[in-house]
């Protein structure tokens, strides 16, 4: 059973860069048929897809965030990472990493427990 | 404003059947499969239904999904107290994944 665990700072200052890492255990990050992605949830609100990266390292981002976003793969450590630049208070949220089944009819199969990020000075 | 539209709340008594709707468009539900997620209070979402109407192992058969045109539904039969949670639908939409705003299910 694959497990995902998010890690990173819980507090980020406005205009700075939010950096999170997702460590995958119980399975290889290079396994085919999966994408590795990020989803966030502001307090008391719904889910928003941030983006994903394929096992070959090809990213795809939510157009609403794309210019501020980088998702990358670290196969040597079985991890993938998120960088969101120029953050504002609107980026405060619980951030989840998830394993996604490949394809437009895929699904978010496994989720991390989430990590809360607050943007504040 | 979510791309997929869900009722903000639903309720039922133990043993009842409850249906949660998810309305979209031709570019998301109308073209692609739908998945559903259950989020218990203070926890991460959990996959409940995939490929519109398939259940992962371990999900009770009280949960079922369906789709017609640009709308999808999650049915919960034999409602139990542990079903009290937030439920989200999701689908691929052209260039991104989109979610419904979530439905808070209360078991009375």
CSV table of N, CA and C in Angstrom, one decimal, chain B residues 43-94:
chain,number,residue,atom,x,y,z
B,43,UNK,N,-9.7,15.1,8.4
B,43,UNK,CA,-8.8,14.1,7.7
B,43,UNK,C,-8.7,14.5,6.2
B,44,UNK,N,-7.8,13.8,5.6
B,44,UNK,CA,-7.6,14.0,4.1
B,44,UNK,C,-8.8,13.3,3.4
B,45,UNK,N,-9.1,13.8,2.2
B,45,UNK,CA,-10.1,13.1,1.3
B,45,UNK,C,-9.7,11.7,1.0
B,46,UNK,N,-10.7,10.9,0.8
B,46,UNK,CA,-10.4,9.4,0.5
B,46,UNK,C,-11.3,9.1,-0.7
B,47,UNK,N,-10.6,8.3,-1.6
B,47,UNK,CA,-11.4,7.9,-2.8
B,47,UNK,C,-12.5,7.0,-2.5
B,48,UNK,N,-13.7,7.4,-3.0
B,48,UNK,CA,-14.9,6.6,-2.7
B,48,UNK,C,-15.4,5.9,-4.0
B,49,UNK,N,-15.4,6.6,-5.1
B,49,UNK,CA,-15.9,6.1,-6.4
B,49,UNK,C,-14.9,6.6,-7.5
B,50,UNK,N,-14.6,5.7,-8.4
B,50,UNK,CA,-13.8,6.1,-9.5
B,50,UNK,C,-14.4,5.6,-10.8
B,51,UNK,N,-14.0,6.1,-11.9
B,51,UNK,CA,-14.5,5.7,-13.2
B,51,UNK,C,-16.1,5.8,-13.2
B,52,UNK,N,-16.6,6.8,-12.6
B,52,UNK,CA,-18.0,7.1,-12.5
B,52,UNK,C,-18.8,6.2,-11.5
B,53,UNK,N,-18.5,4.8,-11.6
B,53,UNK,CA,-19.4,3.9,-10.9
B,53,UNK,C,-18.6,2.7,-10.3
B,54,UNK,N,-17.3,2.8,-10.2
B,54,UNK,CA,-16.5,1.7,-9.6
B,54,UNK,C,-16.1,2.1,-8.2
B,55,UNK,N,-16.1,1.0,-7.3
B,55,UNK,CA,-15.7,1.2,-5.9
B,55,UNK,C,-14.4,0.6,-5.7
B,56,UNK,N,-13.5,1.3,-5.0
B,56,UNK,CA,-12.2,0.7,-4.6
B,56,UNK,C,-12.5,-0.4,-3.6
B,57,UNK,N,-11.5,-1.3,-3.5
B,57,UNK,CA,-11.7,-2.4,-2.4
B,57,UNK,C,-11.8,-1.7,-1.1
B,58,UNK,N,-12.7,-2.2,-0.3
B,58,UNK,CA,-12.9,-1.7,1.1
B,58,UNK,C,-14.0,-0.7,1.2
B,59,UNK,N,-14.5,-0.2,0.1
B,59,UNK,CA,-15.6,0.8,0.2
B,59,UNK,C,-16.9,0.0,0.1
B,60,UNK,N,-17.8,0.1,1.1
B,60,UNK,CA,-19.0,-0.7,1.1
B,60,UNK,C,-19.9,-0.5,-0.1
B,61,UNK,N,-20.6,-1.5,-0.5
B,61,UNK,CA,-21.5,-1.4,-1.7
B,61,UNK,C,-22.7,-0.5,-1.4
B,62,UNK,N,-22.8,0.0,-0.3
B,62,UNK,CA,-23.9,1.0,0.0
B,62,UNK,C,-23.6,2.3,-0.8
B,63,UNK,N,-22.4,2.5,-1.2
B,63,UNK,CA,-22.0,3.7,-2.0
B,63,UNK,C,-22.0,3.3,-3.5
B,64,UNK,N,-22.7,4.1,-4.3
B,64,UNK,CA,-22.7,3.8,-5.8
B,64,UNK,C,-22.7,5.2,-6.5
B,65,UNK,N,-22.2,5.1,-7.7
B,65,UNK,CA,-22.1,6.3,-8.5
B,65,UNK,C,-22.8,6.1,-9.9
B,66,UNK,N,-23.2,7.2,-10.5
B,66,UNK,CA,-23.8,7.1,-11.8
B,66,UNK,C,-23.6,8.5,-12.5
B,67,UNK,N,-23.9,8.5,-13.8
B,67,UNK,CA,-23.8,9.7,-14.6
B,67,UNK,C,-24.8,9.7,-15.7
B,68,UNK,N,-25.3,10.9,-16.0
B,68,UNK,CA,-26.2,11.0,-17.2
B,68,UNK,C,-25.9,12.4,-17.8
B,69,UNK,N,-25.5,12.4,-19.0
B,69,UNK,CA,-25.1,13.6,-19.8
B,69,UNK,C,-24.1,14.4,-19.0
B,70,UNK,N,-24.4,15.5,-18.5
B,70,UNK,CA,-23.5,16.4,-17.8
B,70,UNK,C,-23.7,16.5,-16.3
B,71,UNK,N,-24.4,15.5,-15.8
B,71,UNK,CA,-24.6,15.4,-14.3
B,71,UNK,C,-24.2,14.0,-13.8
B,72,UNK,N,-23.7,14.0,-12.6
B,72,UNK,CA,-23.4,12.8,-11.9
B,72,UNK,C,-24.0,12.7,-10.5
B,73,UNK,N,-24.1,11.5,-10.0
B,73,UNK,CA,-24.8,11.4,-8.7
B,73,UNK,C,-24.0,10.3,-7.9
B,74,UNK,N,-24.0,10.6,-6.6
B,74,UNK,CA,-23.5,9.6,-5.6
B,74,UNK,C,-24.7,9.2,-4.7
B,75,UNK,N,-25.0,7.9,-4.7
B,75,UNK,CA,-26.0,7.4,-3.9
B,75,UNK,C,-25.5,6.7,-2.7
B,76,UNK,N,-26.0,6.9,-1.5
B,76,UNK,CA,-25.7,6.2,-0.3
B,76,UNK,C,-26.9,5.6,0.2
B,77,UNK,N,-26.9,4.3,0.3
B,77,UNK,CA,-28.1,3.6,0.8
B,77,UNK,C,-27.8,3.1,2.2
B,78,UNK,N,-28.8,2.8,3.0
B,78,UNK,CA,-28.6,2.3,4.4
B,78,UNK,C,-27.7,3.3,5.2
B,79,UNK,N,-28.0,4.5,5.2
B,79,UNK,CA,-27.2,5.6,5.8
B,79,UNK,C,-26.8,5.2,7.2
B,80,UNK,N,-25.5,5.4,7.5
B,80,UNK,CA,-25.0,5.1,8.8
B,80,UNK,C,-24.4,6.4,9.4
B,81,UNK,N,-24.3,6.4,10.7
B,81,UNK,CA,-23.7,7.6,11.4
B,81,UNK,C,-22.3,8.0,10.9
B,82,UNK,N,-21.5,6.9,10.6
B,82,UNK,CA,-20.1,7.1,10.2
B,82,UNK,C,-20.0,7.7,8.8
B,83,UNK,N,-21.2,7.8,8.1
B,83,UNK,CA,-21.2,8.4,6.7
B,83,UNK,C,-21.2,10.0,6.8
B,84,UNK,N,-21.3,10.5,8.0
B,84,UNK,CA,-21.4,12.0,8.2
B,84,UNK,C,-20.0,12.5,7.8
B,85,UNK,N,-19.9,13.3,6.7
B,85,UNK,CA,-18.7,13.8,6.1
B,85,UNK,C,-19.0,14.8,5.0
B,86,UNK,N,-17.9,15.3,4.5
B,86,UNK,CA,-18.0,16.1,3.3
B,86,UNK,C,-17.7,15.2,2.0
B,87,UNK,N,-18.5,15.4,1.0
B,87,UNK,CA,-18.3,14.6,-0.2
B,87,UNK,C,-18.0,15.5,-1.4
B,88,UNK,N,-17.0,15.2,-2.2
B,88,UNK,CA,-16.6,16.0,-3.4
B,88,UNK,C,-16.6,15.1,-4.6
B,89,UNK,N,-17.1,15.7,-5.7
B,89,UNK,CA,-17.0,15.1,-7.0
B,89,UNK,C,-15.8,15.7,-7.8
B,90,UNK,N,-15.3,15.0,-8.8
B,90,UNK,CA,-14.2,15.6,-9.5
B,90,UNK,C,-14.2,15.0,-10.9
B,91,UNK,N,-13.7,15.8,-11.9
B,91,UNK,CA,-13.6,15.3,-13.3
B,91,UNK,C,-12.5,16.1,-14.0
B,92,UNK,N,-12.0,15.6,-15.1
B,92,UNK,CA,-11.0,16.3,-15.9
B,92,UNK,C,-11.8,17.3,-16.8
B,93,UNK,N,-11.3,18.5,-16.9
B,93,UNK,CA,-12.0,19.5,-17.7
B,93,UNK,C,-11.0,20.2,-18.6
B,94,UNK,N,-10.9,19.7,-19.8
B,94,UNK,CA,-10.1,20.3,-20.9
B,94,UNK,C,-8.6,20.3,-20.6
